[in-house]
Amino acid sequence: MVLLLAMFIPEIDALSVAALRTLCLAVAFFVCLISEALPLAISCWVALGMMPLIGVATTFGDALSGFANPVVFFILASFGIAAAFTTLPLSQRVMIALLRKFGKNIKLTLLSLMLCIMPVTFFVSSVPTCALFMTIGLSFLGMYEDEAAKKATGRAFMIAIPVTCLIGGMATPVGSSINLLAIDLLEQYTGLTISFVQWMSVGIPLVILTLPIAWLLIYHIYKPAEINPAMVERYIADLAVPPQLSQEEKKVMAVTVVMLTLWILSSWFKQINITVVTLLGVCVLFFPGIKILEWQSFIRKVNLDSFFLVGTVLSIGKAMEINGVSAWIASLFPTGPMSLFTFLVFVVTLVFLILVIMPVGPSVVMFMAMPVISLAQAMGFSPICVTMALALAAGNCYILPLDTVPQLTYSTGYYGMLDLPRSSVIIQICLIVLIPSALWVAHALLGIM
């Protein structure tokens, strides 16, 4: 109906016919995603096919422009890293070590799960990380014989896993595709970039501050059932992880260390591209003599929904820029005098409000990047700070379980649609203060940005 209406709307003030049709297409696409009227990939195909038909893009080739963005290939490569971790018991080893130290009660067990997830999210995108630890969490729940206890603990664990994945994704540029998308858009619009070390200087402190808040909220709000040490030992025994690292595990660790080193070095050597490093690093895992991954098993682990979603969102976002929608949105923002800190609070709050009705992080970044950056430049603020605020807020997309990451654990049936906001809203309120504070310190006191 929205698309049909778009064909008959005349030009309105600052919006051309092409701009109005682009806006209507974006609204129809987001409604389709939220309502789940069609499978996600099919919604993407419909949106891409409609772009040239209604004049949003000149040709179908232009409609596919988003799929040429390096972020799309980074997403594919991130599933390769996750596949290597799931093929081998590396994550289980870390989990066992944490359980032996912290697994004395359910409160500390929940913390150990979140601490195990956190470092993985520094290097692996949120979707494959969530899928990996959802499997581990479900196997842990198998220890409970009482169904009520299992349900209560399952609710806490299945909420903790995606929330931790998205919080941990703030730490580095490769922790979330949203981070790389924001960096790419900043480079397109301003020629500026955000280095790996710059991002870490803000992201890691944010994770360290936010994770304990999330842990305590999830534990006290959802009240998982208590366990005893015998249950933990039985779970560890059932994992049957060999005591010694295998040669395959050592190879994966070596490749990961090399990739991490190159990612960090990219802060000083601009010839090093983060996505290229990730892509080639995953390719090494297929090489003869290493052979950690096989193509068919890798394909089965790739979430094509994420691939099509990000590519389509980028294509629509590009059309919004070309057809003048982004510039029109920028003109609607307030331009009165305010400090950098106040402006960052405004951006983060606005993003969280938009996520309520448009719970797709990449879409929000694509939709908001140009208006926010343009406004920041007009007010004399650092585009780098503002872009990071936008990305960090959009990455914490868990008010409702409608984003791809919380959708994974929501599908297990352990919690309902309104269970998640009981903790997630409080976490986001904390981030409205924490994100601007971390960026302000990095900019004003440390001079990093």
C-alpha positions in Angstrom: 0.0 0.0 0.0 2.8 2.4 0.9 4.6 1.7 -2.4 1.4 2.1 -4.3 0.8 5.4 -2.6 4.4 6.5 -3.5 3.6 6.3 -7.2 1.0 9.1 -6.9 2.5 11.5 -4.4 3.5 14.8 -6.0 6.7 16.8 -5.1 6.4 18.3 -1.6 8.5 21.3 -0.7 12.1 20.2 -0.2 11.4 16.6 -1.2 11.4 15.6 -4.9 9.3 12.8 -6.3 12.4 10.5 -6.2 13.0 11.4 -2.6 9.4 10.8 -1.6 9.5 7.4 -3.3 12.8 6.5 -1.6 11.3 7.4 1.8 8.2 5.4 1.1 10.3 2.4 0.0 12.4 2.6 3.2 9.2 2.8 5.4 7.7 -0.2 3.5 10.9 -2.2 3.9 11.2 -1.6 7.6 7.5 -2.4 8.2 8.0 -5.7 6.3 11.0 -6.5 8.5 9.3 -5.7 11.8 6.0 -7.5 10.9 7.9 -10.5 9.5 5.2 -10.8 6.8 7.8 -12.3 4.5 11.1 -14.2 5.2 13.8 -11.6 5.7 15.8 -12.4 2.6 12.6 -12.2 0.4 11.8 -8.8 1.9 15.2 -7.7 0.8 14.7 -9.1 -2.7 11.4 -7.3 -3.0 12.9 -4.0 -1.9 15.8 -4.4 -4.4 13.5 -5.3 -7.2 11.2 -2.3 -6.6 14.0 0.3 -6.6 14.3 0.6 -10.4 10.6 0.0 -10.9 9.5 3.0 -8.9 12.4 5.2 -9.9 14.4 5.1 -6.7 17.4 3.7 -8.6 18.2 4.3 -12.3 19.0 0.6 -13.0 19.0 -2.7 -11.1 22.8 -2.5 -11.0 22.5 0.8 -9.1 20.0 -1.0 -6.8 22.6 -3.6 -5.9 25.3 -0.9 -5.1 25.2 -1.8 -1.4 26.5 -5.3 -2.0 29.8 -3.8 -3.3 30.5 -2.4 0.1 33.4 -4.1 2.0 31.2 -4.5 5.1 29.1 -7.1 3.3 32.2 -9.3 2.7 33.4 -8.7 6.3 30.1 -10.2 7.5 30.7 -13.3 5.4 34.3 -13.6 6.6 33.2 -13.3 10.3 31.1 -16.4 9.9 34.3 -18.2 8.9 36.0 -17.2 12.1 33.0 -18.3 14.1 33.0 -21.6 12.1 36.6 -22.2 13.1 35.7 -21.7 16.8 32.7 -24.0 16.6 34.6 -26.7 14.7 37.2 -26.8 17.5 36.6 -26.7 21.3 38.4 -23.4 21.8 35.4 -21.6 23.3 34.6 -24.6 25.4 38.1 -24.5 26.9 37.6 -20.9 28.0 34.2 -21.7 29.3 35.5 -24.6 31.4 38.3 -22.5 32.9 35.8 -19.8 33.9 33.3 -22.3 35.3 36.0 -23.9 37.5 36.9 -20.5 38.9 33.4 -18.9 39.0 30.9 -21.8 38.8 30.2 -22.0 42.5 26.7 -20.6 42.1 24.4 -19.5 39.4 25.2 -15.8 39.8 28.9 -16.5 39.1 28.1 -19.0 36.4 26.1 -16.4 34.6 29.1 -14.0 34.9 31.5 -16.7 33.6 29.3 -17.2 30.5 29.3 -13.4 29.8 33.0 -13.2 30.4 33.5 -16.0 28.0 31.5 -14.3 25.3 33.0 -10.9 25.7 36.5 -11.5 24.3 35.1 -13.4 21.3 32.9 -10.5 20.4 36.1 -8.3 20.1 37.1 -10.2 17.0 33.9 -12.0 15.7 30.7 -10.3 14.6 27.7 -10.5 16.9 25.5 -12.9 14.9 27.9 -15.8 14.6 29.1 -15.2 18.2 25.5 -15.4 19.5 24.8 -18.5 17.5 27.9 -20.2 18.9 27.2 -19.4 22.6 23.5 -20.1 22.2 24.5 -23.7 21.5 26.7 -23.7 24.6 24.0 -22.2 26.7 21.4 -24.7 25.6 23.7 -27.6 26.5 24.2 -26.1 29.9 20.4 -25.9 30.5 20.3 -29.6 29.9 21.6 -30.1 33.4 18.3 -29.0 35.0 15.8 -31.7 35.7 13.1 -29.4 37.1 11.3 -27.7 34.2 10.5 -24.5 36.1 14.1 -24.1 37.1 15.2 -24.8 33.6 12.8 -22.2 32.2 13.9 -19.5 34.7 17.6 -20.1 34.0 17.0 -20.4 30.3 15.3 -16.9 30.3 18.3 -15.3 32.0 20.9 -17.1 29.8 19.1 -16.6 26.5 18.8 -12.9 27.3 22.4 -12.6 28.6 23.9 -14.1 25.5 22.7 -11.6 22.8 23.0 -8.6 25.2 26.6 -9.5 25.9 27.3 -10.1 22.2 26.1 -6.6 21.4 27.8 -4.9 24.4 31.1 -6.7 23.6 30.8 -5.6 19.9 31.5 -2.0 21.0 35.1 -2.8 21.9 36.7 -2.9 18.4 35.8 -2.0 14.8 35.6 -5.7 13.9 33.3 -6.4 16.9 30.3 -5.5 14.8 29.5 -4.9 11.2 27.8 -1.7 12.3 31.1 -0.3 13.5 32.8 -0.9 10.1 29.7 0.5 8.3 29.9 3.7 10.3 33.7 4.0 9.6 33.0 3.5 5.9 30.3 6.1 5.8 32.5 8.6 7.7 35.2 8.1 5.1 32.7 8.6 2.2 31.3 11.8 3.6 34.3 13.5 5.2 37.5 11.7 4.1 38.3 11.1 7.8 38.6 7.7 9.4 38.7 6.0 12.8 41.7 3.9 13.5 41.6 0.5 15.3 43.3 1.9 18.4 41.1 5.0 18.4 38.0 2.8 18.5 39.5 0.5 21.2 40.4 3.5 23.4 36.6 4.3 23.7 35.1 0.8 23.1 37.0 -1.3 25.6 36.3 1.0 28.6 32.7 1.1 27.6 32.5 -2.6 27.6 34.2 -2.9 31.0 31.8 -0.4 32.5 28.6 -1.7 30.9 29.0 -5.5 31.2 28.8 -5.6 35.1 25.7 -3.5 34.9 24.1 -5.9 32.5 25.2 -8.9 34.5 23.7 -7.6 37.8 20.4 -6.5 36.1 19.9 -9.8 34.3 20.6 -11.8 37.5 18.4 -9.8 39.8 15.5 -9.3 37.3 15.2 -12.8 35.8 16.4 -14.8 38.9 17.9 -17.9 37.4 17.6 -21.1 39.4 20.5 -22.1 41.7 22.9 -24.8 40.8 25.4 -26.9 42.8 29.1 -27.7 42.1 28.2 -31.3 41.2 26.0 -30.1 38.3 28.8 -27.9 37.0 31.3 -30.8 37.2 28.9 -33.1 35.4 28.4 -30.4 32.6 32.2 -30.1 32.2 32.6 -33.8 32.0 29.8 -34.1 29.4 31.7 -31.5 27.2 34.5 -34.1 26.9 37.2 -31.6 25.9 40.7 -33.1 25.5 43.1 -31.8 28.1 45.7 -30.7 25.5 45.4 -28.2 22.7 45.2 -30.0 19.3 47.4 -28.9 16.3 44.2 -27.5 14.7 43.4 -25.3 17.7 47.0 -24.0 17.7 46.7 -23.1 14.0 43.4 -21.2 14.6 45.0 -19.3 17.5 48.0 -18.4 15.4 45.9 -17.1 12.5 43.7 -15.1 14.9 46.8 -13.6 16.6 48.2 -12.6 13.2 44.9 -11.0 12.2 44.6 -9.1 15.5 48.2 -7.8 15.1 47.4 -6.6 11.6 44.1 -5.0 12.7 46.0 -3.0 15.3 48.8 -2.1 13.0 46.2 -0.7 10.6 46.0 2.3 13.0 49.4 3.4 11.8 49.8 1.7 8.4 46.9 2.8 6.2 47.7 0.3 3.5 46.4 -2.4 5.8 42.6 -2.9 5.3 40.7 -4.5 8.1 38.2 -6.3 5.8 41.0 -7.6 3.5 42.9 -8.9 6.5 39.8 -10.7 7.8 38.9 -12.1 4.4 42.4 -13.4 3.7 42.7 -14.7 7.3 39.6 -16.9 6.8 40.9 -18.1 3.4 44.1 -19.3 5.2 41.9 -21.6 7.3 40.9 -23.4 4.1 44.5 -23.9 2.8 46.0 -27.4 2.4 48.1 -28.2 5.4 45.9 -26.2 7.6 42.4 -27.4 6.5 40.5 -26.2 9.5 37.4 -25.3 7.4 35.7 -27.1 4.5 33.6 -25.1 2.1 30.3 -27.1 2.5 30.3 -26.9 6.3 31.2 -23.2 6.1 28.3 -22.5 3.8 25.9 -24.2 6.2 27.1 -21.9 9.0 26.6 -18.6 7.0 23.5 -16.6 7.9 22.4 -15.3 4.6 19.8 -13.2 6.2 22.5 -10.9 7.6 24.2 -10.8 4.2 21.1 -9.7 2.3 19.9 -7.4 5.1 23.1 -5.3 5.3 23.5 -5.2 1.5 19.9 -4.0 1.0 20.1 -1.4 3.8 23.3 0.0 2.2 21.5 0.2 -1.2 18.5 2.0 0.2 20.8 4.3 2.2 22.8 5.2 -0.9 19.5 6.0 -2.7 18.5 8.2 0.2 21.7 10.1 -0.1 21.5 10.5 -3.9 17.8 11.4 -3.9 18.1 14.1 -1.2 16.3 12.3 1.7 19.4 12.4 4.0 19.8 16.2 3.5 16.1 16.7 4.2 16.4 14.8 7.5 19.4 16.8 8.5 17.4 20.0 8.0 14.9 18.8 10.6 17.4 18.5 13.5 17.8 21.3 16.1 20.7 23.6 15.4 20.8 25.7 18.6 23.9 26.2 20.6 24.9 23.2 22.7 28.1 21.5 24.0 29.7 18.5 22.4 28.6 16.3 25.4 25.0 17.5 25.1 25.0 16.9 21.3 26.3 13.3 21.9 23.6 12.7 24.5 21.0 13.9 21.9 22.4 11.6 19.2 22.5 8.5 21.5 19.0 9.2 22.8 17.6 9.8 19.4 19.1 6.5 18.1 17.6 4.5 21.0 14.2 6.1 20.3 14.4 5.2 16.6 15.4 1.6 17.5 12.0 1.2 19.2 10.2 1.6 15.8 13.1 0.6 13.5 14.9 -2.2 15.5 17.6 -2.9 12.8 21.0 -1.4 13.8 22.5 -1.1 10.3 19.4 0.6 9.0 19.6 3.3 11.6 23.3 4.0 10.9 22.6 4.2 7.2 19.6 6.3 7.7 21.2 8.7 10.2 24.9 8.9 9.3 24.8 11.7 6.8 22.4 14.0 8.7 24.2 13.6 12.0 27.7 14.1 10.4 26.5 17.1 8.5 25.0 18.7 11.6 28.1 18.0 13.6 30.3 19.7 11.0 27.9 22.7 10.9 28.2 23.0 14.7 31.9 22.6 14.8 32.0 19.2 16.5 34.3 16.3 15.7 32.6 14.0 13.0 34.6 11.1 14.5 33.1 11.5 17.9 29.6 11.8 16.5 29.9 8.9 14.1 31.2 6.7 17.0 28.2 7.7 19.2 25.8 6.8 16.4 27.4 3.4 15.8 27.9 2.5 19.5 24.2 3.3 20.2 22.9 1.5 17.1 24.9 -1.5 18.0 23.1 -1.9 21.3 19.8 -2.9 19.6 17.9 -5.0 22.1 15.0 -3.0 23.4 12.8 -5.7 21.8 14.0 -9.0 20.4 13.5 -7.9 16.8 17.1 -7.4 15.6 19.0 -10.4 14.1 21.1 -11.1 17.2 18.4 -11.3 19.9 16.1 -13.0 17.4 18.4 -16.0 17.5 17.8 -16.7 21.2 14.2 -15.5 21.2 13.4 -18.3 18.8 14.3 -20.8 21.6 11.1 -19.9 23.4 12.8 -19.3 26.8 11.6 -15.6 27.0 8.7 -13.5 25.7 8.7 -10.3 23.7 8.3 -8.1 26.8 10.8 -9.9 29.0 13.8 -8.4 27.3 12.9 -4.7 27.9 12.8 -5.2 31.7 16.6 -5.2 31.7 17.5 -3.7 28.3 15.8 -0.4 28.8 17.8 0.2 31.9 21.1 -0.7 30.2 20.3 1.7 27.4 19.5 4.5 29.8 23.0 3.9 31.4 24.5 4.0 27.9 22.9 7.4 27.2 25.4 8.7 29.8 28.3 6.3 29.4 28.7 6.6 25.6 28.9 10.4 25.5 31.1 10.4 28.7 33.6 8.0 27.1 33.8 10.0 23.9 34.0 13.3 25.7 37.0 12.0 27.8 38.7 10.7 24.7 38.2 13.9 22.8 38.5 16.7 25.4 41.0 15.2 27.9 43.0 12.6 26.0 43.0 14.4 22.6 42.5 11.0 20.8 39.8 12.3 18.4 
